[in-house]
């Protein structure tokens, strides 16, 4: 796989049982790239390590006044330099390719898991952790994957050089062969402590990232309640903890780096001292002493890769663990697609768990006193519940038996807190659609005229509202404006079944009345389910269903239920127990039914509803 071939057609199924298993899965899937990097790394390191031998031959040729040996040394030097240049160039190229392709593979499997879990992901994992995994952690995982081949090449080179020195000069070669492994393992006792400090740093950095993400997401609310300074102090404290942890981690890695310099220096002193002693006795020639001395100097370069691989692993291990944690998440119910074919079913939408029925081609409003229960039911209707439950049926076919793409094509669910991605309005509305609903009609039905005007006014170079840019998560817009744009995006997709969870909770009554009319007109003949307690939307519904204690308690029209069903009236009108008693008394149902009472809140609500509808 080359960089220009990305993305992967199929990134594969990751082994997410643990962080090390995930790293091993990445390595196995990049075996070709790892072998290429190993080959180029061996060429590079062996060419560099052979330079001292060439220098030793040249020095000995000068001592022996041999032109033939000097020419041989020159030829070997040229060959080693060429191998060094070619090997280093292609090693760097292959290593960077391995790094980028590994990071791309991780990002693809993370994106696939995010798309599979949908909105349930952020309820099971903090949004800041998902951001940290898909950005910084991906780079660290890629670093370890690509560093492994270079470390292997360095280790093989050191073994080859040690064996070669023992054969070339047994006395000094034995000293080097014994000393180099000691250098390689000298820092091992420090690695656990360095790894623990790196883990603490990564953990604190992850918490700081989560805090920053949550603060930015709720900045508008924080400003409204005057909580900016409180959260700023929290982030400042978290940031200082990250800094202290980073300093402690850096101190340990600095100590390891210092040992990597000190230990080869001590070995070099020992070799020189012993080599001079042997030279005086005539057991070692000048050229051999120069060769061994230069070899130790050169070997400090591949030895550096032992430190790098230890550092790369210590940083990538917690990153791989977090990535594996996200990738190990599974849907509560698996729409694995036991049914073959690409057919998207149609018909009535039925939930066996609650008894909710949404007839095809009708606008069904659902009233639920518990907003959390309403959100869970909306997710279940879309075929991706957050907990195990009985599958919802669409046209008699369980959504769990459909491929995930088909299930989401058949039923689209808009959360009560939809997200707007940054970009132009044209890009925001560039979603899979049937083609039967124009963007202009969807925007009009969602009452986005003032939103379009605000976008044009806030853009310096956009005369067309479709070219106006929307900031990240639409933070420059009000809650009602974001809600209406999200509604327009859902309407333009024109799915067979559209489930809306509180689509007008942030707009005023007059706008809400116009939206109710626009949605009903635009979705005529299509199945629409709206979770709401707004009388304006409920009065436009063909069918209203009351969910109480997890099951259907009443079905009918809004005006019928508001008179006949006390539980429905309590949710829709926010009627208190005292007001309910007064209503019951005014209707003559109580013991003092003949006494005059003031107009009930129910009558006031109905009167206000009629006035708003007339003005809209």
mmCIF file of C-alpha atoms in Angstrom, residues 31-369:
data_model
loop_
_atom_site.group_PDB
_atom_site.id
_atom_site.type_symbol
_atom_site.label_atom_id
_atom_site.label_comp_id
_atom_site.label_asym_id
_atom_site.label_seq_id
_atom_site.Cartn_x
_atom_site.Cartn_y
_atom_site.Cartn_z
ATOM 1 C CA UNK A 31 4.090 -6.950 6.765
ATOM 2 C CA UNK A 32 5.133 -6.048 3.211
ATOM 3 C CA UNK A 33 5.995 -2.502 4.191
ATOM 4 C CA UNK A 34 7.817 -3.722 7.303
ATOM 5 C CA UNK A 35 9.947 -6.141 5.268
ATOM 6 C CA UNK A 36 10.814 -3.394 2.782
ATOM 7 C CA UNK A 37 11.816 -1.060 5.590
ATOM 8 C CA UNK A 38 13.870 -3.848 7.168
ATOM 9 C CA UNK A 39 15.715 -4.497 3.903
ATOM 10 C CA UNK A 40 16.495 -0.830 3.296
ATOM 11 C CA UNK A 41 17.402 -0.409 6.967
ATOM 12 C CA UNK A 42 19.897 -3.267 6.806
ATOM 13 C CA UNK A 43 21.481 -1.750 3.698
ATOM 14 C CA UNK A 44 21.741 1.617 5.415
ATOM 15 C CA UNK A 45 23.042 0.438 8.805
ATOM 16 C CA UNK A 46 25.450 -2.142 7.397
ATOM 17 C CA UNK A 47 26.848 0.423 4.959
ATOM 18 C CA UNK A 48 27.411 2.869 7.807
ATOM 19 C CA UNK A 49 28.882 0.176 10.052
ATOM 20 C CA UNK A 50 31.283 -0.952 7.298
ATOM 21 C CA UNK A 51 32.883 2.492 7.066
ATOM 22 C CA UNK A 52 35.246 1.881 10.028
ATOM 23 C CA UNK A 53 36.566 -1.267 8.309
ATOM 24 C CA UNK A 54 37.268 0.752 5.169
ATOM 25 C CA UNK A 55 39.006 3.438 7.207
ATOM 26 C CA UNK A 56 41.064 0.799 9.022
ATOM 27 C CA UNK A 57 42.152 -0.755 5.704
ATOM 28 C CA UNK A 58 43.098 2.695 4.397
ATOM 29 C CA UNK A 59 45.137 3.539 7.523
ATOM 30 C CA UNK A 60 46.907 0.190 7.413
ATOM 31 C CA UNK A 61 47.597 0.690 3.680
ATOM 32 C CA UNK A 62 49.302 3.973 4.463
ATOM 33 C CA UNK A 63 51.332 2.354 7.232
ATOM 34 C CA UNK A 64 52.330 -0.495 4.895
ATOM 35 C CA UNK A 65 52.827 1.904 1.960
ATOM 36 C CA UNK A 66 50.565 -0.310 -0.181
ATOM 37 C CA UNK A 67 48.865 1.509 -3.062
ATOM 38 C CA UNK A 68 46.826 -1.546 -3.933
ATOM 39 C CA UNK A 69 45.293 -1.739 -0.470
ATOM 40 C CA UNK A 70 44.683 2.003 -0.513
ATOM 41 C CA UNK A 71 42.811 1.733 -3.819
ATOM 42 C CA UNK A 72 40.804 -1.171 -2.397
ATOM 43 C CA UNK A 73 39.927 0.911 0.653
ATOM 44 C CA UNK A 74 38.838 3.782 -1.603
ATOM 45 C CA UNK A 75 36.613 1.499 -3.654
ATOM 46 C CA UNK A 76 35.042 0.033 -0.519
ATOM 47 C CA UNK A 77 34.469 3.530 0.882
ATOM 48 C CA UNK A 78 32.697 4.586 -2.314
ATOM 49 C CA UNK A 79 30.568 1.448 -2.237
ATOM 50 C CA UNK A 80 29.626 1.997 1.416
ATOM 51 C CA UNK A 81 28.769 5.643 0.795
ATOM 52 C CA UNK A 82 26.537 4.680 -2.123
ATOM 53 C CA UNK A 83 24.818 1.994 -0.036
ATOM 54 C CA UNK A 84 24.413 4.468 2.810
ATOM 55 C CA UNK A 85 22.831 7.106 0.575
ATOM 56 C CA UNK A 86 20.494 4.691 -1.213
ATOM 57 C CA UNK A 87 19.570 2.810 1.955
ATOM 58 C CA UNK A 88 18.852 5.930 4.006
ATOM 59 C CA UNK A 89 16.778 7.520 1.238
ATOM 60 C CA UNK A 90 14.531 4.529 0.696
ATOM 61 C CA UNK A 91 14.433 3.662 4.401
ATOM 62 C CA UNK A 92 13.076 7.125 5.151
ATOM 63 C CA UNK A 93 10.603 6.856 2.292
ATOM 64 C CA UNK A 94 9.382 3.419 3.367
ATOM 65 C CA UNK A 95 9.267 4.362 7.051
ATOM 66 C CA UNK A 96 7.146 7.440 6.388
ATOM 67 C CA UNK A 97 4.864 5.363 4.168
ATOM 68 C CA UNK A 98 4.458 2.799 6.958
ATOM 69 C CA UNK A 99 3.730 5.558 9.453
ATOM 70 C CA UNK A 100 1.101 7.279 7.318
ATOM 71 C CA UNK A 101 -0.562 4.094 6.109
ATOM 72 C CA UNK A 102 -0.743 2.723 9.662
ATOM 73 C CA UNK A 103 -2.284 5.972 10.895
ATOM 74 C CA UNK A 104 -4.708 5.942 7.960
ATOM 75 C CA UNK A 105 -5.741 2.365 8.733
ATOM 76 C CA UNK A 106 -6.432 3.285 12.364
ATOM 77 C CA UNK A 107 -8.428 6.344 11.319
ATOM 78 C CA UNK A 108 -10.481 4.286 8.881
ATOM 79 C CA UNK A 109 -11.404 1.613 11.415
ATOM 80 C CA UNK A 110 -12.212 4.353 13.945
ATOM 81 C CA UNK A 111 -14.392 6.174 11.408
ATOM 82 C CA UNK A 112 -16.149 2.925 10.534
ATOM 83 C CA UNK A 113 -16.797 2.171 14.197
ATOM 84 C CA UNK A 114 -18.070 5.721 14.743
ATOM 85 C CA UNK A 115 -20.458 5.412 11.814
ATOM 86 C CA UNK A 116 -21.606 2.001 13.040
ATOM 87 C CA UNK A 117 -22.338 3.133 16.599
ATOM 88 C CA UNK A 118 -23.766 6.526 15.633
ATOM 89 C CA UNK A 119 -24.920 8.750 18.475
ATOM 90 C CA UNK A 120 -24.521 5.891 20.966
ATOM 91 C CA UNK A 121 -20.727 6.318 20.803
ATOM 92 C CA UNK A 122 -20.522 9.547 22.784
ATOM 93 C CA UNK A 123 -22.817 8.116 25.451
ATOM 94 C CA UNK A 124 -20.377 5.284 26.070
ATOM 95 C CA UNK A 125 -17.091 7.112 25.515
ATOM 96 C CA UNK A 126 -16.327 10.761 26.234
ATOM 97 C CA UNK A 127 -16.231 12.928 23.110
ATOM 98 C CA UNK A 128 -12.814 14.283 24.135
ATOM 99 C CA UNK A 129 -11.400 10.764 24.268
ATOM 100 C CA UNK A 130 -12.685 10.013 20.767
ATOM 101 C CA UNK A 131 -11.025 13.225 19.527
ATOM 102 C CA UNK A 132 -7.753 12.337 21.293
ATOM 103 C CA UNK A 133 -7.731 8.828 19.783
ATOM 104 C CA UNK A 134 -8.433 10.030 16.237
ATOM 105 C CA UNK A 135 -5.734 12.752 16.343
ATOM 106 C CA UNK A 136 -2.727 12.474 18.664
ATOM 107 C CA UNK A 137 -3.065 8.772 19.482
ATOM 108 C CA UNK A 138 -3.168 7.829 15.810
ATOM 109 C CA UNK A 139 0.205 9.493 15.216
ATOM 110 C CA UNK A 140 1.829 7.736 18.183
ATOM 111 C CA UNK A 141 0.510 4.351 17.086
ATOM 112 C CA UNK A 142 1.861 4.973 13.589
ATOM 113 C CA UNK A 143 5.218 5.998 15.057
ATOM 114 C CA UNK A 144 5.667 2.689 16.882
ATOM 115 C CA UNK A 145 4.579 0.618 13.881
ATOM 116 C CA UNK A 146 7.108 2.265 11.563
ATOM 117 C CA UNK A 147 9.894 2.406 14.185
ATOM 118 C CA UNK A 148 9.790 -1.333 14.721
ATOM 119 C CA UNK A 149 11.368 -2.188 11.354
ATOM 120 C CA UNK A 150 14.177 0.342 11.876
ATOM 121 C CA UNK A 151 14.827 -1.055 15.348
ATOM 122 C CA UNK A 152 14.967 -4.594 13.943
ATOM 123 C CA UNK A 153 17.438 -3.506 11.273
ATOM 124 C CA UNK A 154 19.581 -1.775 13.921
ATOM 125 C CA UNK A 155 19.542 -4.851 16.171
ATOM 126 C CA UNK A 156 20.528 -7.170 13.319
ATOM 127 C CA UNK A 157 23.301 -4.753 12.328
ATOM 128 C CA UNK A 158 24.730 -4.703 15.844
ATOM 129 C CA UNK A 159 24.787 -8.523 15.949
ATOM 130 C CA UNK A 160 26.473 -8.711 12.533
ATOM 131 C CA UNK A 161 29.082 -6.101 13.489
ATOM 132 C CA UNK A 162 29.858 -7.826 16.792
ATOM 133 C CA UNK A 163 30.339 -11.156 15.039
ATOM 134 C CA UNK A 164 32.456 -9.465 12.374
ATOM 135 C CA UNK A 165 34.676 -7.767 14.959
ATOM 136 C CA UNK A 166 35.215 -11.049 16.803
ATOM 137 C CA UNK A 167 36.317 -12.672 13.548
ATOM 138 C CA UNK A 168 38.361 -9.620 12.453
ATOM 139 C CA UNK A 169 40.142 -8.980 15.776
ATOM 140 C CA UNK A 170 39.250 -11.574 18.441
ATOM 141 C CA UNK A 171 40.747 -9.777 21.450
ATOM 142 C CA UNK A 172 39.122 -6.380 20.932
ATOM 143 C CA UNK A 173 36.070 -7.880 19.197
ATOM 144 C CA UNK A 174 35.276 -9.949 22.283
ATOM 145 C CA UNK A 175 35.342 -6.813 24.443
ATOM 146 C CA UNK A 176 32.953 -5.081 22.059
ATOM 147 C CA UNK A 177 30.683 -8.142 21.748
ATOM 148 C CA UNK A 178 30.352 -8.321 25.521
ATOM 149 C CA UNK A 179 30.059 -4.577 26.068
ATOM 150 C CA UNK A 180 27.398 -3.750 23.468
ATOM 151 C CA UNK A 181 24.671 -6.038 24.913
ATOM 152 C CA UNK A 182 25.384 -4.483 28.302
ATOM 153 C CA UNK A 183 24.830 -1.063 26.721
ATOM 154 C CA UNK A 184 21.570 -2.233 25.152
ATOM 155 C CA UNK A 185 20.120 -3.577 28.403
ATOM 156 C CA UNK A 186 21.587 -0.938 30.736
ATOM 157 C CA UNK A 187 18.500 1.241 30.449
ATOM 158 C CA UNK A 188 15.984 -1.594 30.869
ATOM 159 C CA UNK A 189 15.549 -1.035 34.634
ATOM 160 C CA UNK A 190 14.550 2.559 33.903
ATOM 161 C CA UNK A 191 12.000 1.768 31.195
ATOM 162 C CA UNK A 192 9.100 0.677 33.486
ATOM 163 C CA UNK A 193 9.333 3.905 35.444
ATOM 164 C CA UNK A 194 9.607 5.952 32.245
ATOM 165 C CA UNK A 195 6.620 4.100 30.797
ATOM 166 C CA UNK A 196 4.531 4.733 33.912
ATOM 167 C CA UNK A 197 5.356 8.433 33.811
ATOM 168 C CA UNK A 198 4.482 8.554 30.118
ATOM 169 C CA UNK A 199 1.165 6.814 30.875
ATOM 170 C CA UNK A 200 0.369 9.376 33.558
ATOM 171 C CA UNK A 201 1.181 12.170 31.137
ATOM 172 C CA UNK A 202 -1.053 10.716 28.415
ATOM 173 C CA UNK A 203 -3.894 10.176 30.904
ATOM 174 C CA UNK A 204 -3.721 13.749 32.201
ATOM 175 C CA UNK A 205 -3.441 15.103 28.649
ATOM 176 C CA UNK A 206 -6.529 13.109 27.677
ATOM 177 C CA UNK A 207 -8.506 14.528 30.590
ATOM 178 C CA UNK A 208 -7.392 18.055 29.695
ATOM 179 C CA UNK A 209 -8.487 17.482 26.090
ATOM 180 C CA UNK A 210 -11.891 16.229 27.240
ATOM 181 C CA UNK A 211 -12.298 19.237 29.535
ATOM 182 C CA UNK A 212 -11.351 21.644 26.734
ATOM 183 C CA UNK A 213 -13.733 19.956 24.290
ATOM 184 C CA UNK A 214 -16.620 20.021 26.767
ATOM 185 C CA UNK A 215 -15.914 23.650 27.672
ATOM 186 C CA UNK A 216 -15.900 24.802 24.059
ATOM 187 C CA UNK A 217 -19.053 22.805 23.309
ATOM 188 C CA UNK A 218 -20.886 24.477 26.218
ATOM 189 C CA UNK A 219 -19.351 27.924 25.883
ATOM 190 C CA UNK A 220 -22.652 29.605 25.059
ATOM 191 C CA UNK A 221 -24.267 28.155 28.174
ATOM 192 C CA UNK A 222 -21.246 28.999 30.317
ATOM 193 C CA UNK A 223 -21.419 32.613 29.219
ATOM 194 C CA UNK A 224 -25.100 32.706 30.034
ATOM 195 C CA UNK A 225 -24.548 31.571 33.626
ATOM 196 C CA UNK A 226 -21.219 33.331 34.100
ATOM 197 C CA UNK A 227 -19.225 30.122 34.459
ATOM 198 C CA UNK A 228 -16.336 30.946 32.107
ATOM 199 C CA UNK A 229 -13.871 31.706 34.896
ATOM 200 C CA UNK A 230 -14.756 28.542 36.786
ATOM 201 C CA UNK A 231 -14.092 26.309 33.798
ATOM 202 C CA UNK A 232 -11.040 28.374 32.848
ATOM 203 C CA UNK A 233 -9.584 27.709 36.289
ATOM 204 C CA UNK A 234 -10.348 24.016 35.899
ATOM 205 C CA UNK A 235 -8.631 23.867 32.531
ATOM 206 C CA UNK A 236 -5.683 25.903 33.832
ATOM 207 C CA UNK A 237 -5.289 23.438 36.690
ATOM 208 C CA UNK A 238 -5.553 20.454 34.317
ATOM 209 C CA UNK A 239 -3.034 22.072 31.967
ATOM 210 C CA UNK A 240 -0.552 22.573 34.800
ATOM 211 C CA UNK A 241 -0.935 18.934 35.799
ATOM 212 C CA UNK A 242 -0.124 17.931 32.222
ATOM 213 C CA UNK A 243 2.933 20.194 32.261
ATOM 214 C CA UNK A 244 4.235 18.743 35.526
ATOM 215 C CA UNK A 245 3.672 15.198 34.278
ATOM 216 C CA UNK A 246 5.440 16.012 31.007
ATOM 217 C CA UNK A 247 8.434 17.452 32.868
ATOM 218 C CA UNK A 248 8.691 14.348 35.079
ATOM 219 C CA UNK A 249 8.466 12.118 32.023
ATOM 220 C CA UNK A 250 11.053 14.197 30.152
ATOM 221 C CA UNK A 251 13.477 13.937 33.073
ATOM 222 C CA UNK A 252 13.369 10.171 32.933
ATOM 223 C CA UNK A 253 13.829 10.079 29.176
ATOM 224 C CA UNK A 254 16.689 12.569 29.510
ATOM 225 C CA UNK A 255 18.361 10.222 31.981
ATOM 226 C CA UNK A 256 17.943 7.345 29.540
ATOM 227 C CA UNK A 257 19.428 9.471 26.743
ATOM 228 C CA UNK A 258 22.346 10.447 28.980
ATOM 229 C CA UNK A 259 23.050 6.795 29.706
ATOM 230 C CA UNK A 260 22.955 6.081 25.993
ATOM 231 C CA UNK A 261 25.801 8.579 25.621
ATOM 232 C CA UNK A 262 27.721 7.739 28.773
ATOM 233 C CA UNK A 263 27.809 3.957 28.416
ATOM 234 C CA UNK A 264 29.226 3.899 24.850
ATOM 235 C CA UNK A 265 31.811 6.459 26.005
ATOM 236 C CA UNK A 266 32.905 4.160 28.830
ATOM 237 C CA UNK A 267 33.081 1.233 26.415
ATOM 238 C CA UNK A 268 35.118 3.342 24.029
ATOM 239 C CA UNK A 269 37.584 4.242 26.780
ATOM 240 C CA UNK A 270 37.909 0.592 27.763
ATOM 241 C CA UNK A 271 38.511 -0.512 24.168
ATOM 242 C CA UNK A 272 41.092 2.199 23.533
ATOM 243 C CA UNK A 273 42.936 1.425 26.764
ATOM 244 C CA UNK A 274 42.954 -2.301 26.066
ATOM 245 C CA UNK A 275 43.764 -1.751 22.384
ATOM 246 C CA UNK A 276 46.802 0.423 23.178
ATOM 247 C CA UNK A 277 47.978 -2.236 25.588
ATOM 248 C CA UNK A 278 47.645 -4.889 22.860
ATOM 249 C CA UNK A 279 49.305 -2.625 20.270
ATOM 250 C CA UNK A 280 52.334 -2.160 22.479
ATOM 251 C CA UNK A 281 52.661 -5.926 22.681
ATOM 252 C CA UNK A 282 52.287 -6.185 18.906
ATOM 253 C CA UNK A 283 49.061 -8.193 19.064
ATOM 254 C CA UNK A 284 46.984 -5.536 17.300
ATOM 255 C CA UNK A 285 47.904 -3.463 14.265
ATOM 256 C CA UNK A 286 47.209 0.245 13.978
ATOM 257 C CA UNK A 287 44.586 -0.386 11.275
ATOM 258 C CA UNK A 288 42.756 -2.943 13.439
ATOM 259 C CA UNK A 289 42.742 -0.582 16.419
ATOM 260 C CA UNK A 290 41.330 2.225 14.260
ATOM 261 C CA UNK A 291 38.694 -0.148 12.856
ATOM 262 C CA UNK A 292 37.458 -1.290 16.264
ATOM 263 C CA UNK A 293 37.551 2.252 17.662
ATOM 264 C CA UNK A 294 35.586 3.613 14.693
ATOM 265 C CA UNK A 295 33.092 0.743 14.876
ATOM 266 C CA UNK A 296 32.182 1.641 18.444
ATOM 267 C CA UNK A 297 31.725 5.267 17.430
ATOM 268 C CA UNK A 298 29.483 4.264 14.544
ATOM 269 C CA UNK A 299 27.466 1.741 16.566
ATOM 270 C CA UNK A 300 26.190 4.478 18.852
ATOM 271 C CA UNK A 301 23.948 5.411 15.900
ATOM 272 C CA UNK A 302 22.003 2.108 15.663
ATOM 273 C CA UNK A 303 22.041 1.888 19.461
ATOM 274 C CA UNK A 304 19.923 5.052 19.510
ATOM 275 C CA UNK A 305 17.088 3.050 17.971
ATOM 276 C CA UNK A 306 16.845 0.970 21.155
ATOM 277 C CA UNK A 307 15.941 4.147 23.008
ATOM 278 C CA UNK A 308 13.562 5.210 20.251
ATOM 279 C CA UNK A 309 11.646 1.930 20.192
ATOM 280 C CA UNK A 310 11.305 1.997 23.974
ATOM 281 C CA UNK A 311 9.999 5.565 23.848
ATOM 282 C CA UNK A 312 7.696 4.810 20.906
ATOM 283 C CA UNK A 313 6.216 1.811 22.711
ATOM 284 C CA UNK A 314 5.734 3.658 25.985
ATOM 285 C CA UNK A 315 3.835 6.424 24.202
ATOM 286 C CA UNK A 316 1.920 4.187 21.803
ATOM 287 C CA UNK A 317 0.807 1.607 24.371
ATOM 288 C CA UNK A 318 -1.749 3.840 26.163
ATOM 289 C CA UNK A 319 -2.777 5.238 22.775
ATOM 290 C CA UNK A 320 -3.344 1.727 21.432
ATOM 291 C CA UNK A 321 -5.247 0.831 24.594
ATOM 292 C CA UNK A 322 -7.597 3.782 24.142
ATOM 293 C CA UNK A 323 -8.071 2.981 20.457
ATOM 294 C CA UNK A 324 -8.789 -0.669 21.285
ATOM 295 C CA UNK A 325 -11.326 0.434 23.896
ATOM 296 C CA UNK A 326 -13.244 2.457 21.312
ATOM 297 C CA UNK A 327 -12.966 -0.237 18.652
ATOM 298 C CA UNK A 328 -14.162 -2.947 21.046
ATOM 299 C CA UNK A 329 -17.527 -1.236 21.505
ATOM 300 C CA UNK A 330 -20.388 -3.078 19.880
ATOM 301 C CA UNK A 331 -23.950 -2.160 19.010
ATOM 302 C CA UNK A 332 -26.574 -3.252 21.510
ATOM 303 C CA UNK A 333 -28.321 -5.077 18.667
ATOM 304 C CA UNK A 334 -26.376 -6.158 15.619
ATOM 305 C CA UNK A 335 -27.967 -5.300 12.295
ATOM 306 C CA UNK A 336 -25.567 -7.676 10.651
ATOM 307 C CA UNK A 337 -27.695 -8.111 7.588
ATOM 308 C CA UNK A 338 -28.976 -11.666 7.857
ATOM 309 C CA UNK A 339 -31.339 -10.778 5.024
ATOM 310 C CA UNK A 340 -29.676 -10.756 1.628
ATOM 311 C CA UNK A 341 -30.259 -8.179 -1.052
ATOM 312 C CA UNK A 342 -30.337 -4.408 -1.131
ATOM 313 C CA UNK A 343 -34.107 -4.023 -0.863
ATOM 314 C CA UNK A 344 -35.237 -1.284 1.509
ATOM 315 C CA UNK A 345 -38.536 -2.313 3.135
ATOM 316 C CA UNK A 346 -41.539 -0.052 3.577
ATOM 317 C CA UNK A 347 -44.795 -0.190 5.481
ATOM 318 C CA UNK A 348 -45.972 0.377 9.022
ATOM 319 C CA UNK A 349 -43.349 0.980 11.709
ATOM 320 C CA UNK A 350 -44.076 -1.077 14.815
ATOM 321 C CA UNK A 351 -42.237 -1.365 18.128
ATOM 322 C CA UNK A 352 -43.186 -4.601 19.942
ATOM 323 C CA UNK A 353 -41.594 -3.422 23.194
ATOM 324 C CA UNK A 354 -43.972 -0.481 23.666
ATOM 325 C CA UNK A 355 -46.750 -1.335 21.227
ATOM 326 C CA UNK A 356 -46.128 1.888 19.266
ATOM 327 C CA UNK A 357 -47.503 1.775 15.713
ATOM 328 C CA UNK A 358 -46.714 4.433 13.100
ATOM 329 C CA UNK A 359 -48.927 3.770 10.047
ATOM 330 C CA UNK A 360 -47.315 4.231 6.670
ATOM 331 C CA UNK A 361 -47.813 7.609 5.031
ATOM 332 C CA UNK A 362 -49.102 9.225 8.230
ATOM 333 C CA UNK A 363 -47.755 11.828 10.656
ATOM 334 C CA UNK A 364 -47.620 10.211 14.067
ATOM 335 C CA UNK A 365 -46.822 12.256 17.173
ATOM 336 C CA UNK A 366 -45.515 10.521 20.287
ATOM 337 C CA UNK A 367 -45.888 12.028 23.758
ATOM 338 C CA UNK A 368 -43.663 10.663 26.492
ATOM 339 C CA UNK A 369 -43.323 12.203 29.924
#
